[in-house]
Amino acid sequence: MGRPGKKLGPHAWFKDMSNPVTDLIHHAYAPPAGFEAPQPGVFKASTIFFNSVADMRGRYRSIMDNDSYTYGLRGTPTTYLLEERLCALEGGERCLLVPSGLAAIGLVSLALLKSGDEVLFPDNVYGPSKSLAEGVLKDWGITHQYYDPMDPQDLEAQISSRTKLVWLEAAGSVTLEFPDLLALVRICKQRKVLTALDNTWGAGLAFKPFDLVPDASPALGVDISTHALTKYPSGGGDVLMGSVMVRDRALHKLLKLTHLRLGLGVGMNDVEAILRSLPSIALRYRAHDEATRALALWADTQPEFVQVLHPSLPGSPGHKHWKELCVNGFGGAAGLVSVILDERFTQEQTDAFCDALKLFRLGYSWGGPISLVVPYDLTDMRTVWPTYLEKGTLVRFSIGLEDVLDLQQDIDQALRVLR
Ligand SMILES: *Cc1c(COP(=O)(O)O)cnc(C)c1O
């Protein structure tokens, strides 16, 4: 069976063919017109067809604007849709999806830094960020330093002519101190250094990272916001994904080129899961937040805990900055709370306390329905022990969506192993 000599439109020439296998593969499918439903259709493709070679060449030129399709790895209607919705939530212009929150952090560094450059991290930064700097960037001749997130002057002093990127995090994901984000951003702007905020905690809800000062003109905010969509945007504890968002087109282009070169694709089923969870993100965030504040207040009255770290507590480091930035906006404080146990308890006792919890499961990550707990050894994680932290072992709770009194009772019964 030979192909017809003359060129025909798709589906025209196989009508006379007898092999149903071919018929099946070339079945003329068009998405149903007039089928509007709450959830968008999911489009999967590696290959995307072109109508002509001219069409093929033309589409490559316009890829930066998310208005054409060339290959699945370079974007589909499904990835563009999630990117647009994330931008709508946070106030960004362009967004890129990557396979994890950590990949988002990696993409920013790989796109913007080269040998000889230096990158600065807050000393309380998400741990694997340090590992990336120490294990990968260093080997490529990119140096890094850690600054005290609670001391803008320390950041200022560390910026040199080699500093090309400053990472920010608010709040710190284990110790939950809230920096003076505006002061840190102002310093970087003055020194013409790019800022990237890991905004997983804020989720685009607690504050608006591209507009730290409401209605300022020109806008005053970070250059880049990254997220672990794994956390609140997913909300299920079952999806890994990250995003990198910007307002500046030129910066987006730089990031997108590296994104394409590294082949950082995401699975459409995962994108679909996030699209399905996103409409309830504000409700879930508020529920996690309210339960966490109630638990933080109660934990603060327990004698075994010498310090409770949660930005809404007046005694928590950076409470004032949190209030200035977040209470004006959505007012949220996410679902994390950490406690420092009295120095008299050994690490073994702290571990036994964690093991005695029943509703709180031992596990990493947060943002899902199930409450989680992790004991952390801060001495391994910080270059210095900050003066604003009490001495002792640290336990971080991620508050899920269970009844808050049940969670309180669970901590209370586990504390008995220490009494
Ligand atoms: C979880 C997390 C990440 C990494 O996200 P993954 O999807 O697990 O790679 C990055 N930053 C912060 C603050 C996080 O909590």
Short mmCIF file of C-alpha atoms and ligand atoms in Angstrom, two decimals:
data_model
loop_
_atom_site.label_atom_id
_atom_site.label_comp_id
_atom_site.label_asym_id
_atom_site.label_seq_id
_atom_site.Cartn_x
_atom_site.Cartn_y
_atom_site.Cartn_z
CA MET A 1 0.00 0.00 0.00
CA GLY A 2 1.74 3.10 -1.25
CA ARG A 3 1.20 6.69 -0.25
CA PRO A 4 -0.78 8.69 -2.80
CA GLY A 5 1.35 10.70 -5.18
CA LYS A 6 -0.26 14.04 -4.62
CA LYS A 7 -0.43 15.84 -1.30
CA LEU A 8 -3.83 15.69 0.34
CA GLY A 9 -5.10 17.21 3.54
CA PRO A 10 -4.98 15.17 6.72
CA HIS A 11 -7.40 12.28 6.89
CA ALA A 12 -8.33 12.61 3.22
CA TRP A 13 -6.22 9.87 1.74
CA PHE A 14 -6.62 7.04 4.22
CA LYS A 15 -10.37 6.84 3.72
CA ASP A 16 -9.89 4.10 1.13
CA MET A 17 -7.50 2.13 3.30
CA SER A 18 -8.67 -1.08 4.75
CA ASN A 19 -6.40 -1.45 7.78
CA PRO A 20 -8.40 -0.46 10.87
CA VAL A 21 -5.17 -0.11 12.88
CA THR A 22 -4.17 2.83 10.70
CA ASP A 23 -7.70 4.14 10.83
CA LEU A 24 -7.63 4.03 14.58
CA ILE A 25 -4.36 5.96 14.82
CA HIS A 26 -5.52 8.59 12.34
CA HIS A 27 -9.00 8.88 13.79
CA ALA A 28 -10.28 12.37 13.06
CA TYR A 29 -10.65 13.79 16.55
CA ALA A 30 -11.46 17.39 17.32
CA PRO A 31 -12.07 18.55 20.90
CA PRO A 32 -15.81 19.00 21.43
CA ALA A 33 -17.07 22.49 20.64
CA GLY A 34 -19.32 24.04 23.25
CA PHE A 35 -17.93 21.79 25.99
CA GLU A 36 -17.34 24.21 28.80
CA ALA A 37 -16.71 22.61 32.17
CA PRO A 38 -15.24 23.66 35.53
CA GLN A 39 -11.96 21.94 34.86
CA PRO A 40 -9.97 22.73 31.73
CA GLY A 41 -9.10 19.99 29.26
CA VAL A 42 -5.70 18.42 29.68
CA PHE A 43 -3.46 18.44 26.62
CA LYS A 44 -0.60 15.97 26.44
CA ALA A 45 2.02 15.95 23.75
CA SER A 46 5.63 15.43 22.99
CA THR A 47 5.08 15.90 19.23
CA ILE A 48 3.02 18.84 18.01
CA PHE A 49 2.19 19.00 14.29
CA PHE A 50 3.00 21.86 11.94
CA ASN A 51 1.10 22.62 8.75
CA SER A 52 4.18 23.51 6.72
CA VAL A 53 7.90 24.11 7.09
CA ALA A 54 7.22 27.86 7.09
CA ASP A 55 4.78 27.34 9.97
CA MET A 56 7.41 25.27 11.78
CA ARG A 57 10.04 28.02 11.49
CA GLY A 58 7.62 30.81 12.33
CA ARG A 59 6.39 29.25 15.52
CA TYR A 60 9.87 28.91 16.97
CA ARG A 61 10.32 32.65 16.77
CA SER A 62 7.32 33.45 18.92
CA ILE A 63 7.75 30.84 21.66
CA MET A 64 8.76 33.42 24.29
CA ASP A 65 5.25 34.82 24.43
CA ASN A 66 3.42 31.59 25.24
CA ASP A 67 1.34 32.04 22.12
CA SER A 68 2.46 29.06 20.11
CA TYR A 69 3.31 25.40 20.47
CA THR A 70 6.27 23.60 19.00
CA TYR A 71 7.07 20.64 21.22
CA GLY A 72 5.60 19.32 24.46
CA LEU A 73 8.69 20.21 26.47
CA ARG A 74 8.33 23.82 25.37
CA GLY A 75 4.78 24.29 26.60
CA THR A 76 1.23 23.03 26.09
CA PRO A 77 -2.16 24.70 26.58
CA THR A 78 -2.19 22.98 30.00
CA THR A 79 1.18 24.31 31.22
CA TYR A 80 0.44 27.80 29.86
CA LEU A 81 -2.86 27.82 31.70
CA LEU A 82 -1.31 26.93 35.05
CA GLU A 83 1.46 29.48 34.48
CA GLU A 84 -1.13 32.18 33.80
CA ARG A 85 -3.21 31.29 36.84
CA LEU A 86 -0.16 31.35 39.11
CA CYS A 87 0.74 34.79 37.71
CA ALA A 88 -2.81 35.98 38.37
CA LEU A 89 -2.55 34.87 42.00
CA GLU A 90 0.79 36.47 42.73
CA GLY A 91 0.94 39.41 40.36
CA GLY A 92 3.65 38.11 38.04
CA GLU A 93 3.87 38.48 34.27
CA ARG A 94 5.57 35.25 33.21
CA CYS A 95 6.02 31.91 34.91
CA LEU A 96 7.87 28.68 34.19
CA LEU A 97 6.97 25.26 35.56
CA VAL A 98 9.71 22.90 36.70
CA PRO A 99 9.69 19.38 38.18
CA SER A 100 10.12 20.46 41.83
CA GLY A 101 10.59 23.42 44.12
CA LEU A 102 14.25 22.59 44.31
CA ALA A 103 14.49 22.55 40.50
CA ALA A 104 13.08 26.10 40.54
CA ILE A 105 15.92 27.18 42.82
CA GLY A 106 18.43 25.37 40.59
CA LEU A 107 17.05 26.91 37.40
CA VAL A 108 17.42 30.45 38.74
CA SER A 109 21.04 29.85 39.72
CA LEU A 110 21.99 28.11 36.48
CA ALA A 111 20.34 30.77 34.33
CA LEU A 112 21.79 33.79 36.09
CA LEU A 113 25.21 32.82 37.46
CA LYS A 114 28.49 32.04 35.81
CA SER A 115 32.01 31.24 36.91
CA GLY A 116 33.46 34.07 39.02
CA ASP A 117 30.06 35.26 40.26
CA GLU A 118 28.89 35.19 43.86
CA VAL A 119 25.42 34.43 45.23
CA LEU A 120 24.19 35.30 48.73
CA PHE A 121 21.78 33.23 50.81
CA PRO A 122 20.11 34.00 54.13
CA ASP A 123 21.61 31.76 56.80
CA ASN A 124 18.14 30.29 57.50
CA VAL A 125 17.55 29.36 53.84
CA TYR A 126 15.82 26.12 52.83
CA GLY A 127 18.51 23.48 53.48
CA PRO A 128 18.85 21.91 50.00
CA SER A 129 19.60 25.41 48.60
CA LYS A 130 22.80 25.36 50.68
CA SER A 131 23.58 21.90 49.42
CA LEU A 132 23.19 23.05 45.79
CA ALA A 133 25.57 25.95 46.42
CA GLU A 134 28.10 23.85 48.30
CA GLY A 135 27.89 20.76 46.10
CA VAL A 136 27.32 22.09 42.56
CA LEU A 137 27.76 25.85 42.17
CA LYS A 138 31.09 25.77 43.99
CA ASP A 139 32.52 23.23 41.51
CA TRP A 140 31.62 25.59 38.67
CA GLY A 141 33.49 28.49 40.19
CA ILE A 142 30.40 30.22 41.61
CA THR A 143 31.01 31.25 45.21
CA HIS A 144 28.39 31.87 47.91
CA GLN A 145 28.11 33.57 51.30
CA TYR A 146 25.46 33.49 53.99
CA TYR A 147 24.01 36.67 55.47
CA ASP A 148 22.02 37.18 58.66
CA PRO A 149 18.41 37.49 57.40
CA MET A 150 17.51 39.66 60.41
CA ASP A 151 20.30 42.18 59.82
CA PRO A 152 20.01 44.16 56.55
CA GLN A 153 23.39 45.78 57.27
CA ASP A 154 25.00 42.37 57.21
CA LEU A 155 23.55 41.79 53.73
CA GLU A 156 24.75 45.20 52.59
CA ALA A 157 28.26 44.52 53.87
CA GLN A 158 28.45 41.23 51.99
CA ILE A 159 27.45 42.55 48.57
CA SER A 160 30.52 42.95 46.36
CA SER A 161 31.09 43.61 42.66
CA ARG A 162 30.95 39.83 42.17
CA THR A 163 27.49 39.49 43.78
CA LYS A 164 24.99 38.74 41.01
CA LEU A 165 22.08 37.26 42.92
CA VAL A 166 20.62 37.51 46.43
CA TRP A 167 18.20 34.86 47.67
CA LEU A 168 15.47 35.81 50.13
CA GLU A 169 13.08 33.73 52.18
CA ALA A 170 10.16 34.92 54.33
CA ALA A 171 9.65 33.31 56.73
CA GLY A 172 12.65 30.98 57.11
CA SER A 173 11.27 27.50 56.54
CA VAL A 174 12.51 25.92 59.81
CA THR A 175 13.12 28.76 62.27
CA LEU A 176 10.34 30.95 60.84
CA GLU A 177 11.95 34.31 61.55
CA PHE A 178 10.47 37.00 59.32
CA PRO A 179 13.02 39.38 57.76
CA ASP A 180 12.56 43.03 56.87
CA LEU A 181 11.98 42.04 53.27
CA LEU A 182 11.51 45.59 52.07
CA ALA A 183 14.82 46.73 53.57
CA LEU A 184 16.65 43.74 52.02
CA VAL A 185 15.08 44.38 48.59
CA ARG A 186 15.88 48.11 48.77
CA ILE A 187 19.55 47.36 49.46
CA CYS A 188 19.74 44.98 46.49
CA LYS A 189 18.03 47.49 44.19
CA GLN A 190 20.46 50.20 45.25
CA ARG A 191 23.39 47.89 44.56
CA LYS A 192 21.81 46.64 41.31
CA VAL A 193 21.78 43.01 42.35
CA LEU A 194 18.96 40.68 41.31
CA THR A 195 16.70 39.33 44.05
CA ALA A 196 15.05 35.91 44.09
CA LEU A 197 12.52 35.09 46.80
CA ASP A 198 11.64 31.50 47.69
CA ASN A 199 7.98 32.32 48.32
CA THR A 200 6.74 28.83 49.14
CA TRP A 201 5.64 29.90 52.64
CA GLY A 202 3.68 32.94 51.43
CA ALA A 203 2.19 31.00 48.50
CA GLY A 204 1.32 34.27 46.75
CA LEU A 205 -1.28 34.85 49.46
CA ALA A 206 0.41 36.17 52.63
CA PHE A 207 1.91 39.12 50.74
CA LYS A 208 2.60 40.21 47.17
CA PRO A 209 6.32 39.85 46.47
CA PHE A 210 6.34 42.03 43.33
CA ASP A 211 4.49 44.81 45.18
CA LEU A 212 5.94 45.02 48.66
CA VAL A 213 4.69 48.60 48.91
CA PRO A 214 1.05 48.75 47.79
CA ASP A 215 0.48 51.10 44.85
CA ALA A 216 4.13 52.21 44.66
CA SER A 217 5.09 53.54 41.25
CA PRO A 218 7.34 52.16 39.95
CA ALA A 219 6.57 48.92 41.78
CA LEU A 220 8.94 47.90 44.52
CA GLY A 221 9.45 44.19 44.90
CA VAL A 222 11.57 41.16 44.15
CA ASP A 223 12.76 40.31 40.65
CA ILE A 224 12.00 36.60 40.86
CA SER A 225 9.61 34.55 42.97
CA THR A 226 10.01 30.78 43.15
CA HIS A 227 7.61 28.25 44.66
CA ALA A 228 7.42 24.66 45.66
CA LEU A 229 3.97 24.03 44.14
CA THR A 230 4.44 20.75 46.00
CA LYS A 231 3.16 22.54 49.12
CA TYR A 232 -0.03 24.67 49.20
CA PRO A 233 -0.80 24.85 45.47
CA SER A 234 -0.93 21.04 45.37
CA GLY A 235 -2.33 20.63 48.86
CA GLY A 236 -2.40 16.86 48.58
CA GLY A 237 1.06 15.65 49.51
CA ASP A 238 1.12 13.78 46.22
CA VAL A 239 2.62 16.07 43.56
CA LEU A 240 6.11 17.49 43.09
CA MET A 241 6.40 20.70 41.06
CA GLY A 242 7.95 24.13 41.18
CA SER A 243 7.59 27.50 39.50
CA VAL A 244 9.75 30.50 38.66
CA MET A 245 7.88 33.78 38.19
CA VAL A 246 9.02 37.22 37.04
CA ARG A 247 7.62 40.51 35.77
CA ASP A 248 10.48 41.47 33.50
CA ARG A 249 10.34 40.07 29.95
CA ALA A 250 14.12 40.04 29.41
CA LEU A 251 14.65 38.16 32.65
CA HIS A 252 11.95 35.69 31.64
CA LYS A 253 13.70 35.09 28.35
CA LEU A 254 16.96 34.32 30.10
CA LEU A 255 15.24 31.89 32.44
CA LYS A 256 13.19 30.30 29.66
CA LEU A 257 16.22 29.68 27.46
CA THR A 258 17.95 27.83 30.31
CA HIS A 259 14.69 26.02 31.08
CA LEU A 260 14.54 24.79 27.47
CA ARG A 261 18.22 23.90 27.36
CA LEU A 262 17.98 21.84 30.53
CA GLY A 263 14.77 20.13 29.41
CA LEU A 264 12.88 20.76 32.64
CA GLY A 265 9.54 19.25 31.62
CA VAL A 266 6.59 18.54 33.90
CA GLY A 267 3.91 15.84 33.58
CA MET A 268 0.46 16.97 32.44
CA ASN A 269 -1.32 14.80 35.04
CA ASP A 270 0.60 16.68 37.73
CA VAL A 271 -0.26 20.03 36.17
CA GLU A 272 -3.89 18.92 36.08
CA ALA A 273 -3.75 18.05 39.79
CA ILE A 274 -2.45 21.53 40.65
CA LEU A 275 -5.05 23.18 38.41
CA ARG A 276 -7.71 21.26 40.32
CA SER A 277 -6.35 22.25 43.75
CA LEU A 278 -5.68 25.89 42.97
CA PRO A 279 -9.27 27.19 43.34
CA SER A 280 -9.30 26.10 47.00
CA ILE A 281 -5.82 27.38 47.90
CA ALA A 282 -6.98 30.50 49.77
CA LEU A 283 -9.51 28.52 51.83
CA ARG A 284 -6.96 25.85 52.70
CA TYR A 285 -4.25 28.38 53.46
CA ARG A 286 -6.55 30.20 55.87
CA ALA A 287 -7.59 26.97 57.56
CA HIS A 288 -3.96 25.87 58.02
CA ASP A 289 -3.12 29.37 59.25
CA GLU A 290 -5.93 29.63 61.84
CA ALA A 291 -5.25 26.19 63.30
CA THR A 292 -1.52 26.91 63.44
CA ARG A 293 -2.01 30.19 65.30
CA ALA A 294 -4.26 28.50 67.85
CA LEU A 295 -1.69 25.75 68.39
CA ALA A 296 1.19 28.25 68.58
CA LEU A 297 -0.62 30.20 71.33
CA TRP A 298 -1.23 27.00 73.29
CA ALA A 299 2.33 25.73 72.75
CA ASP A 300 3.62 29.01 74.13
CA THR A 301 2.08 28.10 77.51
CA GLN A 302 3.79 24.70 77.73
CA PRO A 303 6.81 24.70 80.09
CA GLU A 304 8.78 22.16 78.01
CA PHE A 305 8.95 24.62 75.09
CA VAL A 306 11.29 27.51 75.85
CA GLN A 307 10.50 29.26 72.57
CA VAL A 308 7.68 28.98 70.06
CA LEU A 309 8.55 30.24 66.58
CA HIS A 310 5.63 31.58 64.57
CA PRO A 311 5.56 35.07 63.01
CA SER A 312 2.17 35.95 64.55
CA LEU A 313 3.55 35.61 68.11
CA PRO A 314 4.88 38.91 69.48
CA GLY A 315 7.96 37.13 70.89
CA SER A 316 8.85 35.44 67.60
CA PRO A 317 11.78 36.93 65.64
CA GLY A 318 10.59 39.35 62.99
CA HIS A 319 7.00 39.57 64.30
CA LYS A 320 7.04 43.30 63.59
CA HIS A 321 8.12 42.81 59.96
CA TRP A 322 5.51 40.12 59.45
CA LYS A 323 2.85 42.45 60.81
CA GLU A 324 3.94 45.32 58.56
CA LEU A 325 3.99 43.22 55.41
CA CYS A 326 1.31 40.58 55.88
CA VAL A 327 -1.37 42.02 58.10
CA ASN A 328 -2.08 44.73 55.53
CA GLY A 329 -2.42 42.15 52.80
CA PHE A 330 -4.05 38.75 53.12
CA GLY A 331 -2.72 38.56 56.65
CA GLY A 332 -1.73 34.94 56.47
CA ALA A 333 1.04 33.11 58.26
CA ALA A 334 0.92 29.64 56.67
CA GLY A 335 0.82 26.37 58.59
CA LEU A 336 4.26 25.97 60.12
CA VAL A 337 5.23 26.36 63.76
CA SER A 338 8.50 25.35 65.40
CA VAL A 339 9.27 24.87 69.07
CA ILE A 340 12.58 24.86 70.89
CA LEU A 341 12.64 22.34 73.72
CA ASP A 342 14.31 23.19 77.00
CA GLU A 343 18.06 22.56 76.95
CA ARG A 344 17.68 19.99 79.71
CA PHE A 345 16.13 17.58 77.19
CA THR A 346 18.57 15.51 75.16
CA GLN A 347 18.16 14.90 71.42
CA GLU A 348 17.08 11.34 72.32
CA GLN A 349 14.27 12.70 74.50
CA THR A 350 13.19 15.08 71.76
CA ASP A 351 13.18 12.21 69.27
CA ALA A 352 11.09 10.15 71.74
CA PHE A 353 8.61 13.05 71.94
CA CYS A 354 8.31 13.06 68.13
CA ASP A 355 7.92 9.28 68.07
CA ALA A 356 5.14 9.47 70.67
CA LEU A 357 2.97 11.69 68.44
CA LYS A 358 0.11 9.78 66.85
CA LEU A 359 -1.75 12.17 64.53
CA PHE A 360 1.39 14.04 63.50
CA ARG A 361 3.29 11.80 61.09
CA LEU A 362 7.05 11.91 60.68
CA GLY A 363 7.67 13.21 57.19
CA TYR A 364 9.07 16.03 55.10
CA SER A 365 7.18 18.72 53.21
CA TRP A 366 3.98 20.52 54.18
CA GLY A 367 0.76 21.94 52.78
CA GLY A 368 -1.17 18.66 52.71
CA PRO A 369 -4.11 17.49 54.83
CA ILE A 370 -2.01 15.46 57.29
CA SER A 371 -0.01 17.14 60.04
CA LEU A 372 3.70 16.38 59.97
CA VAL A 373 6.61 16.69 62.40
CA VAL A 374 10.38 16.80 61.93
CA PRO A 375 13.08 17.23 64.59
CA TYR A 376 15.93 19.42 63.30
CA ASP A 377 19.49 19.75 64.54
CA LEU A 378 20.14 23.45 64.08
CA THR A 379 23.83 23.20 64.91
CA ASP A 380 24.24 21.38 61.57
CA MET A 381 22.18 23.89 59.65
CA ARG A 382 23.50 27.33 60.59
CA THR A 383 26.89 28.99 60.38
CA VAL A 384 26.12 30.69 63.72
CA TRP A 385 23.48 30.19 66.42
CA PRO A 386 21.47 33.44 66.24
CA THR A 387 21.19 35.43 69.46
CA TYR A 388 17.40 35.60 69.05
CA LEU A 389 17.02 31.82 69.31
CA GLU A 390 16.95 30.04 72.66
CA LYS A 391 19.29 27.08 73.10
CA GLY A 392 17.77 23.63 72.81
CA THR A 393 16.53 21.05 70.32
CA LEU A 394 14.09 22.18 67.64
CA VAL A 395 10.94 20.47 66.40
CA ARG A 396 8.94 21.76 63.45
CA PHE A 397 5.25 21.04 63.09
CA SER A 398 3.41 21.37 59.80
CA ILE A 399 -0.26 21.73 60.63
CA GLY A 400 -2.67 19.84 58.38
CA LEU A 401 -6.45 20.08 58.17
CA GLU A 402 -7.37 17.92 61.18
CA ASP A 403 -9.40 19.31 64.09
CA VAL A 404 -7.06 21.59 65.99
CA LEU A 405 -8.10 20.29 69.45
CA ASP A 406 -7.20 16.77 68.38
CA LEU A 407 -3.77 18.03 67.32
CA GLN A 408 -3.32 19.87 70.62
CA GLN A 409 -4.25 16.74 72.56
CA ASP A 410 -1.80 14.73 70.49
CA ILE A 411 1.09 17.06 71.40
CA ASP A 412 -0.08 17.10 75.00
CA GLN A 413 -0.05 13.29 75.29
CA ALA A 414 3.36 13.09 73.58
CA LEU A 415 4.79 15.63 76.04
CA ARG A 416 4.17 13.03 78.78
CA VAL A 417 7.32 11.17 77.66
CA LEU A 418 9.25 14.26 78.84
CA ARG A 419 7.43 14.66 82.18
C1 LIG B 1 9.65 22.19 49.97
C2 LIG B 1 10.40 23.42 49.71
C3 LIG B 1 11.21 23.54 48.59
C4 LIG B 1 11.46 22.41 47.63
O1 LIG B 1 10.31 21.90 47.05
P1 LIG B 1 10.34 20.42 46.42
O2 LIG B 1 9.19 20.43 45.49
O3 LIG B 1 10.19 19.49 47.58
O4 LIG B 1 11.66 20.26 45.73
C5 LIG B 1 11.86 24.74 48.39
N1 LIG B 1 11.74 25.76 49.25
C6 LIG B 1 10.98 25.68 50.35
C7 LIG B 1 10.88 26.84 51.27
C8 LIG B 1 10.28 24.50 50.63
O5 LIG B 1 9.55 24.41 51.72
#
